[in-house]
Coordinates of C-alpha atoms and ligand atoms in Angstrom, one line a residue:
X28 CA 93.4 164.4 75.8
X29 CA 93.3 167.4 78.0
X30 CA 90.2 170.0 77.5
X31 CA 89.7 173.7 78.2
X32 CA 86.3 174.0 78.6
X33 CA 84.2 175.5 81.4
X34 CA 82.0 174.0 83.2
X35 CA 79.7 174.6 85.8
X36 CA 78.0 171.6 87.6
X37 CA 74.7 172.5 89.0
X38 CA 72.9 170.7 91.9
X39 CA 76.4 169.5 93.1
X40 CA 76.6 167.3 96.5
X41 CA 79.9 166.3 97.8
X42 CA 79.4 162.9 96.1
X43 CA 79.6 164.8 92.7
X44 CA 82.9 166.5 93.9
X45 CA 84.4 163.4 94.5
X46 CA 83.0 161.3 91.8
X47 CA 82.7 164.0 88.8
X48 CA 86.0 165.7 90.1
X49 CA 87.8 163.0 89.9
X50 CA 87.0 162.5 86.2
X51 CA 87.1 165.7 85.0
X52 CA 90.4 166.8 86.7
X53 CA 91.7 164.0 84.5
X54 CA 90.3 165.4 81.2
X55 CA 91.6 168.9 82.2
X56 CA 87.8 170.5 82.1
X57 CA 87.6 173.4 84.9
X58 CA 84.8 172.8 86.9
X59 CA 82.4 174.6 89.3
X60 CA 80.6 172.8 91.5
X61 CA 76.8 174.3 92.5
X62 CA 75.4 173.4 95.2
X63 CA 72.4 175.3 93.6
X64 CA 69.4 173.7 91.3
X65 CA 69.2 175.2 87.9
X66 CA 65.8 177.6 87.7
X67 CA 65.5 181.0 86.5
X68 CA 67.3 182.5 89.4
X69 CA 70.2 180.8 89.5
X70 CA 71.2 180.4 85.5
X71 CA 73.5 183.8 86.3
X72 CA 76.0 181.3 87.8
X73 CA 76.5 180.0 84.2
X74 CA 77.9 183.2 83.1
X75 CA 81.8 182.5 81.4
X76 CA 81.4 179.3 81.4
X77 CA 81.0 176.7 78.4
X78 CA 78.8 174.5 79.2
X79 CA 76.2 173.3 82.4
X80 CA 76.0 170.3 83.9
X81 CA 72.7 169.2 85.3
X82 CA 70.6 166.7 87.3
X83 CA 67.5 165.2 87.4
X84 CA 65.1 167.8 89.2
X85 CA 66.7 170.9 87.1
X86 CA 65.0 173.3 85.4
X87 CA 65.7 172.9 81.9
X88 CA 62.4 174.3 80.1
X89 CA 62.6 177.0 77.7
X90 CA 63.2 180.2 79.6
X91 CA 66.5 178.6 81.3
X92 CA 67.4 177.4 78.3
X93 CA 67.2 180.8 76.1
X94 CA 69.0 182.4 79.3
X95 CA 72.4 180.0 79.2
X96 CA 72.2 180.0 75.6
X97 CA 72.7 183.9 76.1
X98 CA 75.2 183.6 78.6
X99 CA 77.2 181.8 75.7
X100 CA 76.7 178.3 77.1
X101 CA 77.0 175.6 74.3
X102 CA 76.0 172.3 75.6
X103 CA 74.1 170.8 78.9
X104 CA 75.5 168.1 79.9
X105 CA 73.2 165.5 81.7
X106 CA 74.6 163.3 84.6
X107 CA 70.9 161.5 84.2
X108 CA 69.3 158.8 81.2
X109 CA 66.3 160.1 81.7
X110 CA 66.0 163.6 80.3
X111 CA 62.0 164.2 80.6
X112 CA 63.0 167.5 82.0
X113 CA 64.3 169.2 79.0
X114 CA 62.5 171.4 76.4
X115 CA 64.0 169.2 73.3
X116 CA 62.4 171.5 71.2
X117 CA 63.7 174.9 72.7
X118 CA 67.5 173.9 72.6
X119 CA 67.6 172.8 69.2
X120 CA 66.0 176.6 68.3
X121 CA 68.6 177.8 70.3
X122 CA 71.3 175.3 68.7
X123 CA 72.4 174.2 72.0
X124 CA 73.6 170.5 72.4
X125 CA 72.3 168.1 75.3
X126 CA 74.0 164.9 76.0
X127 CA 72.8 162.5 78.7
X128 CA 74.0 159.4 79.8
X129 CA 72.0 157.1 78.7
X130 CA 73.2 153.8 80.4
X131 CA 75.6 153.9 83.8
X132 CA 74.5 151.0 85.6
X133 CA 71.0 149.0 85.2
X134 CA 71.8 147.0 88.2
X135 CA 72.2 149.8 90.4
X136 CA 68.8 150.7 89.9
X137 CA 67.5 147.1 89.4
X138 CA 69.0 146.2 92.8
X139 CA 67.0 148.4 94.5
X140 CA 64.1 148.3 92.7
X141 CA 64.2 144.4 94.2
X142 CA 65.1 145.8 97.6
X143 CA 62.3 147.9 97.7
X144 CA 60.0 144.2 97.1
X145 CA 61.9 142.4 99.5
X146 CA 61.4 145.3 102.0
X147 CA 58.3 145.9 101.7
X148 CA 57.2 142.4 101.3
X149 CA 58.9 141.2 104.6
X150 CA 58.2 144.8 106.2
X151 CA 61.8 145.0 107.1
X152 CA 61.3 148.8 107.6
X153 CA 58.7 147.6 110.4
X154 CA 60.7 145.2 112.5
X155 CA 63.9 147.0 112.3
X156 CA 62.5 149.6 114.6
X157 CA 60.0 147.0 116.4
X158 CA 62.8 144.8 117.3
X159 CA 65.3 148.1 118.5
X160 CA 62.0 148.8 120.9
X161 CA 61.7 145.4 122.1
X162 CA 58.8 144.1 120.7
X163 CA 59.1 141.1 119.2
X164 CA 55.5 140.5 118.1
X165 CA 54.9 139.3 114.6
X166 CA 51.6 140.5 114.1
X167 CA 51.5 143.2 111.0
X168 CA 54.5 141.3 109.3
X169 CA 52.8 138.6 107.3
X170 CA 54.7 138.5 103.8
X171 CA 54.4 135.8 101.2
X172 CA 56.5 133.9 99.2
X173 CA 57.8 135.5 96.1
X174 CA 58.8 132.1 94.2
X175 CA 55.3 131.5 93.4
X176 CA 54.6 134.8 92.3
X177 CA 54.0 136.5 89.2
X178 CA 55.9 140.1 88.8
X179 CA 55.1 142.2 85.8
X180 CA 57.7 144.6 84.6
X181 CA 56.2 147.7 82.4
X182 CA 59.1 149.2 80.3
X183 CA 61.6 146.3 79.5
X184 CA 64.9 148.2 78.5
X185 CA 68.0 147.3 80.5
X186 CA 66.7 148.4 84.2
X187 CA 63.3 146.6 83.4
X188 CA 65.5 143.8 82.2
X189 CA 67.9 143.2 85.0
X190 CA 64.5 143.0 87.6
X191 CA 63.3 141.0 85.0
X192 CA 66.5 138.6 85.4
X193 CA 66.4 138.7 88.9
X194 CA 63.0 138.5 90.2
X195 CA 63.3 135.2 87.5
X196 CA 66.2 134.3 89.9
X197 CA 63.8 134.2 92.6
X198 CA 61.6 131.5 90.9
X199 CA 59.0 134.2 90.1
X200 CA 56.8 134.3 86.7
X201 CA 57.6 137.2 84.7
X202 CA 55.5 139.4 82.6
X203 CA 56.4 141.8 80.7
X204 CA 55.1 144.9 78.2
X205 CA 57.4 147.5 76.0
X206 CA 56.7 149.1 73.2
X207 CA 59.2 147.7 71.6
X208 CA 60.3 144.0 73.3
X209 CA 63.4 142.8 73.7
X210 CA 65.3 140.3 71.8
X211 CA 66.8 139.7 75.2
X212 CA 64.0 139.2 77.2
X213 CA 63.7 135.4 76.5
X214 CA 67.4 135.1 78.6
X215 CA 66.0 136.9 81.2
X216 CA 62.9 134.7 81.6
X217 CA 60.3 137.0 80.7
X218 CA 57.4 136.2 78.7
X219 CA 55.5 139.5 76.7
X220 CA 51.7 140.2 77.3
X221 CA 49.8 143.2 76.1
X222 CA 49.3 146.0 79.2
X223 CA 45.9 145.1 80.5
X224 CA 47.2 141.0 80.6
X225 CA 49.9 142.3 82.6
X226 CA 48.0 144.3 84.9
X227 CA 45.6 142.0 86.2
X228 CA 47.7 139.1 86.3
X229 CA 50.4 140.2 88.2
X230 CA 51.0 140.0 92.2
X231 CA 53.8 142.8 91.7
X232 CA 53.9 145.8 89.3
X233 CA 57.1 147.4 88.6
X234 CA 57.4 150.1 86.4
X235 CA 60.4 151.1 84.4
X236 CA 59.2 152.9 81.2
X237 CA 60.4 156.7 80.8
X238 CA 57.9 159.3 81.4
X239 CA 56.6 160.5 77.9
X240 CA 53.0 161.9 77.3
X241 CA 52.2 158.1 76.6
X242 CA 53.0 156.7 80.1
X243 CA 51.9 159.8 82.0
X244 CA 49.6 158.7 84.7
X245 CA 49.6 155.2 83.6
X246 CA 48.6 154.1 86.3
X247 CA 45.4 155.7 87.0
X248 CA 42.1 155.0 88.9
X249 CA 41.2 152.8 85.6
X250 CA 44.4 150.9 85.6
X251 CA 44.3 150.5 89.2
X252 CA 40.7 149.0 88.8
X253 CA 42.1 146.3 86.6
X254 CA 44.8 144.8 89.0
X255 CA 44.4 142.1 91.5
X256 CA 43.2 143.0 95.0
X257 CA 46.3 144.0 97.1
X258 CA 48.8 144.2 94.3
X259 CA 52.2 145.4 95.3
X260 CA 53.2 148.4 93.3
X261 CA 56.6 149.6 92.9
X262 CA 58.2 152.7 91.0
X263 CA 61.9 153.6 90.6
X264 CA 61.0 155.3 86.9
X265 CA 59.4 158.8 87.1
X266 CA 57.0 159.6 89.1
X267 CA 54.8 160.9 86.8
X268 CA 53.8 157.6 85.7
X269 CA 51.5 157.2 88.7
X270 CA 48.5 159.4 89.4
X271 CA 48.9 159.8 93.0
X272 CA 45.9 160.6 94.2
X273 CA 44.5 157.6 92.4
X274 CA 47.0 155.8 94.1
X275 CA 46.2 156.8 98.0
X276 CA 42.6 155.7 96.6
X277 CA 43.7 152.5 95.9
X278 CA 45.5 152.3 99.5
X279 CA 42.9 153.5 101.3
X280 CA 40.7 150.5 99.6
X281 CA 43.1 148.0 100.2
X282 CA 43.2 147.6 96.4
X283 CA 46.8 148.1 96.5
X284 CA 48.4 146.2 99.1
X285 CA 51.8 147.7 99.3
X286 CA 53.5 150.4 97.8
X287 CA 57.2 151.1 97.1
X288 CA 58.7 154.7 96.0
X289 CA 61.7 156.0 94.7
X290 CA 60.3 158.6 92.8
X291 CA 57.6 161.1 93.2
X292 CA 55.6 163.3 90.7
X293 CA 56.3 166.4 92.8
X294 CA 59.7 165.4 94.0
X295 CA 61.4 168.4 92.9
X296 CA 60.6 170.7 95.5
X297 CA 61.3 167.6 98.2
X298 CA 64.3 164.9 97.1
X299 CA 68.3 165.6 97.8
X300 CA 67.5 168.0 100.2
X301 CA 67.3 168.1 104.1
X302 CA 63.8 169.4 105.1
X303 CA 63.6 167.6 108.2
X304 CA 63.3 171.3 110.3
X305 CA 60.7 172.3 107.9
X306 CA 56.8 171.6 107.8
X307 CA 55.9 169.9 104.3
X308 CA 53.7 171.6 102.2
X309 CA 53.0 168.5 100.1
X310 CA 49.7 167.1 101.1
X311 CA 49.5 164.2 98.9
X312 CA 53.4 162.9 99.9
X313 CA 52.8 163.8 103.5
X314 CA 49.6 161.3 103.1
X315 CA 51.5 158.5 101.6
X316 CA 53.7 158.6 104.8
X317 CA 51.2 157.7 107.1
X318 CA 50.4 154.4 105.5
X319 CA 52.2 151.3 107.2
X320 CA 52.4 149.6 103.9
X321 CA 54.0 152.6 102.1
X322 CA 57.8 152.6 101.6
X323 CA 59.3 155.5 100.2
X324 CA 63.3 156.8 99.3
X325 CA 63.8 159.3 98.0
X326 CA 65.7 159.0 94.1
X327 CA 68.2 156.7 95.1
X328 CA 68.5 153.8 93.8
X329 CA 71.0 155.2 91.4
X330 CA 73.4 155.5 94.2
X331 CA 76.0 153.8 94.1
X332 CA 79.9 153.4 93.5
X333 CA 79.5 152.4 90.5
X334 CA 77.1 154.3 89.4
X335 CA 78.6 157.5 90.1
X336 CA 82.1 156.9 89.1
X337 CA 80.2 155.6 85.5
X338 CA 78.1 158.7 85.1
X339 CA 81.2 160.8 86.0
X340 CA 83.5 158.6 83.0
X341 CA 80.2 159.1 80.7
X342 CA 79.4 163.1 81.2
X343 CA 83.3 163.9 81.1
X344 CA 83.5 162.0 78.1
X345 CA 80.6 163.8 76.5
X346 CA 82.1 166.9 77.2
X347 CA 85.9 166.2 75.9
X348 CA 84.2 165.2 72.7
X349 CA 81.9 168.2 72.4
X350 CA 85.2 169.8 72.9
X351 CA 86.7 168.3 70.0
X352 CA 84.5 168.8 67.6
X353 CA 83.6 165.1 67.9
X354 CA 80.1 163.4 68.9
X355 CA 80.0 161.4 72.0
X356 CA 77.1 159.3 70.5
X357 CA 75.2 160.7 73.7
X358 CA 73.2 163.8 72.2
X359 CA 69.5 163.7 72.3
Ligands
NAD414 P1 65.7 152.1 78.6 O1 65.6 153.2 77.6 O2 66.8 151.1 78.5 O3 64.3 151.3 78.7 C1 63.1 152.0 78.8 C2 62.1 151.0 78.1 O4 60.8 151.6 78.2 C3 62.4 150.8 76.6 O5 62.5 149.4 76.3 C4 61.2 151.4 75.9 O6 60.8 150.8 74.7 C5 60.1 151.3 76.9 N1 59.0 152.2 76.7 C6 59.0 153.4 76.2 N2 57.7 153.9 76.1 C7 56.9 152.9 76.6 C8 55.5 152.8 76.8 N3 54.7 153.8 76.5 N4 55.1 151.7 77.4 C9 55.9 150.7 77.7 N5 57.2 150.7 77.6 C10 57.8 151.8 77.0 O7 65.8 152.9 80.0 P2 66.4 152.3 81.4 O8 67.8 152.6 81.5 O9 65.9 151.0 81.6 O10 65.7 153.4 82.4 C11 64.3 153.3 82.6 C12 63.8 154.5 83.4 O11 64.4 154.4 84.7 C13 64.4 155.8 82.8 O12 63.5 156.4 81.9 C14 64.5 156.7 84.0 O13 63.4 157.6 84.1 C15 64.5 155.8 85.2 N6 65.7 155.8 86.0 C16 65.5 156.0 87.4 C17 66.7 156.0 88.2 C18 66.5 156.2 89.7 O14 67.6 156.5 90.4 N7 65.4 156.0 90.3 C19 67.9 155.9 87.6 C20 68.0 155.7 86.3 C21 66.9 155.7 85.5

């Protein structure tokens, strides 16, 4: 079915032109690409058009929400699952609709959630630019086995659920802790524990619960306390989840003995951008780059084929069905 609605697409790249073009030129939606985030300053751009598509570093609090709901904007349509960066509460007062898409591909982000291990295990990030200089020394590369490991996976949805399956793949033990378990989880070959079981007996920590109130800065100087001495932590949820100071603490002590990033509390002011000509103002990020056990990228291990051609499917489908007075099953 073709669709006359308006839509302008904030925080475009030329991967979104492709990939969200594509699908929408299908459906007949007229599109604007953005290169712009979506703050206070750049709402404007929304004028005369129907709805606003968004990412994950956004501004969607109240004020920008009041502002496009005055411009005449009806929904905001996200091209992420996680939607941590909307006021909820402010849209429904203003009656506008927010759809999401809430599953595009687990494995994407599983994949490199298990890259991230591997890497950093192995210190592949280390030799590949040892080995391009010519030294060949081995020293500083000691990794360790992963089949005789235990991983614990916090959050066991379907990302936490495909590490689950493949870290289980590797001969690892699998722990894991939700909320609310999954009847799944026995397939994938993880056993449940309560938090603090999974803390302390776990060589590798991965985390995959959305940020809420409850799993803000879960893991703290406390939490960190409780794990075993040079524990590999890995995050590819949201970086609020991790106090980062409290992390760099636990570097610095050797307590944690690697760390792997593709998310970062403060990340909105650094990801999908090129600052490489610019001085970082972050202190806290700029610290967690000097560590030799650090590896950070920077929110992409959504990024890939299919990943973007399924978020593009999902959003233009939540749109057409807006548009027809239908519901896409994808509102929050
Ligand atoms: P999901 O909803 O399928 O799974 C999340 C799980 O976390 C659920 O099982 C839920 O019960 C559990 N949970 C909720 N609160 C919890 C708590 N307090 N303690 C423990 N577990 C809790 O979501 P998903 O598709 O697996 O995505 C997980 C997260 O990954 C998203 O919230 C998003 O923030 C992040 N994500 C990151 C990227 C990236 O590119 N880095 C891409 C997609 C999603």
């Amino acid at each position: 079915m073709l669709c006359v609605m308006k839509v302008a697409v904030f925080s475009s790249k030329p991967y979104d032109e492709r990939f969200l073009g594509a699908a929408a030129a299908e459906a007949g939606l007229d599109v604007e690409f953005f290169e712009a985030h979506l703050d206070v300053r750049s709402v404007p751009l929304a004028r005369g058009h129907d709805a606003v598509c968004a990412f994950v570093n956004d501004d969607l609090s109240a004020p920008v929400l009041e502002q496009l709901d005055e411009l005449g904007v009806k929904i905001v349509a996200l091209r992420s699952a996680g939607f941590n960066h909307v006021d909820l509460e402010a849209a429904r007062r203003r009656g506008l609709t927010v759809v999401r898409v809430p599953a595009y591909s687990p494995t994407s982000v599983a994949e490199h959630t298990v890259a991230l291990i591997l890497a950093l295990n192995r210190k592949i990030y280390r030799a590949y630019n040892r080995v391009r200089e010519a030294n060949f020394a081995l020293e500083g590369l000691l990794g360790f086995d992963l089949a005789s490991r235990t991983v614990g996976v916090v959050g066991t949805g379907r990302i936490g659920l495909a590490v689950a399956t493949i870290m289980h793949g590797f001969g690892c033990t699998v722990l894991g802790y939700d909320r609310f378990p999954n009847p799944e989880a026995a397939a994938a070959g993880l056993d449940y524990v309560n938090v603090d079981e999974l803390m302390s007996r776990s060589d590798i920590i991965t985390l995959h619960a959305p940020l809420t109130a409850e799993t803000h800065h879960m893991v703290n100087a406390d939490t960190i306390d409780a794990m075993k001495d040079g524990v590999m932590l890995i995050n590819t949820s949201r970086g609020g989840l991790i106090d980062t100071a409290a992390v760099i603490a636990g570097l610095k002590s050797a307590k944690i003995g690697s760390l792997g990033l593709d998310v970062y509390e403060e990340e909105e002011d650094l990801f999908f951008d090129d600052l490489s000509n610019q001085v970082l103002q972050d202190d806290l990020f700029s610290r967690l780059l000097t560590f030799p056990n650090v590896l950070i990228t920077g929110h992409q291990a959504f990024f890939t084929e299919d990943a973007l051609e399924a978020i593009a499917a999902t959003t233009v489908n939540n749109l057409v069905a807006y548009a027809a007075g239908e519901t896409s099953g994808n509102e929050l």
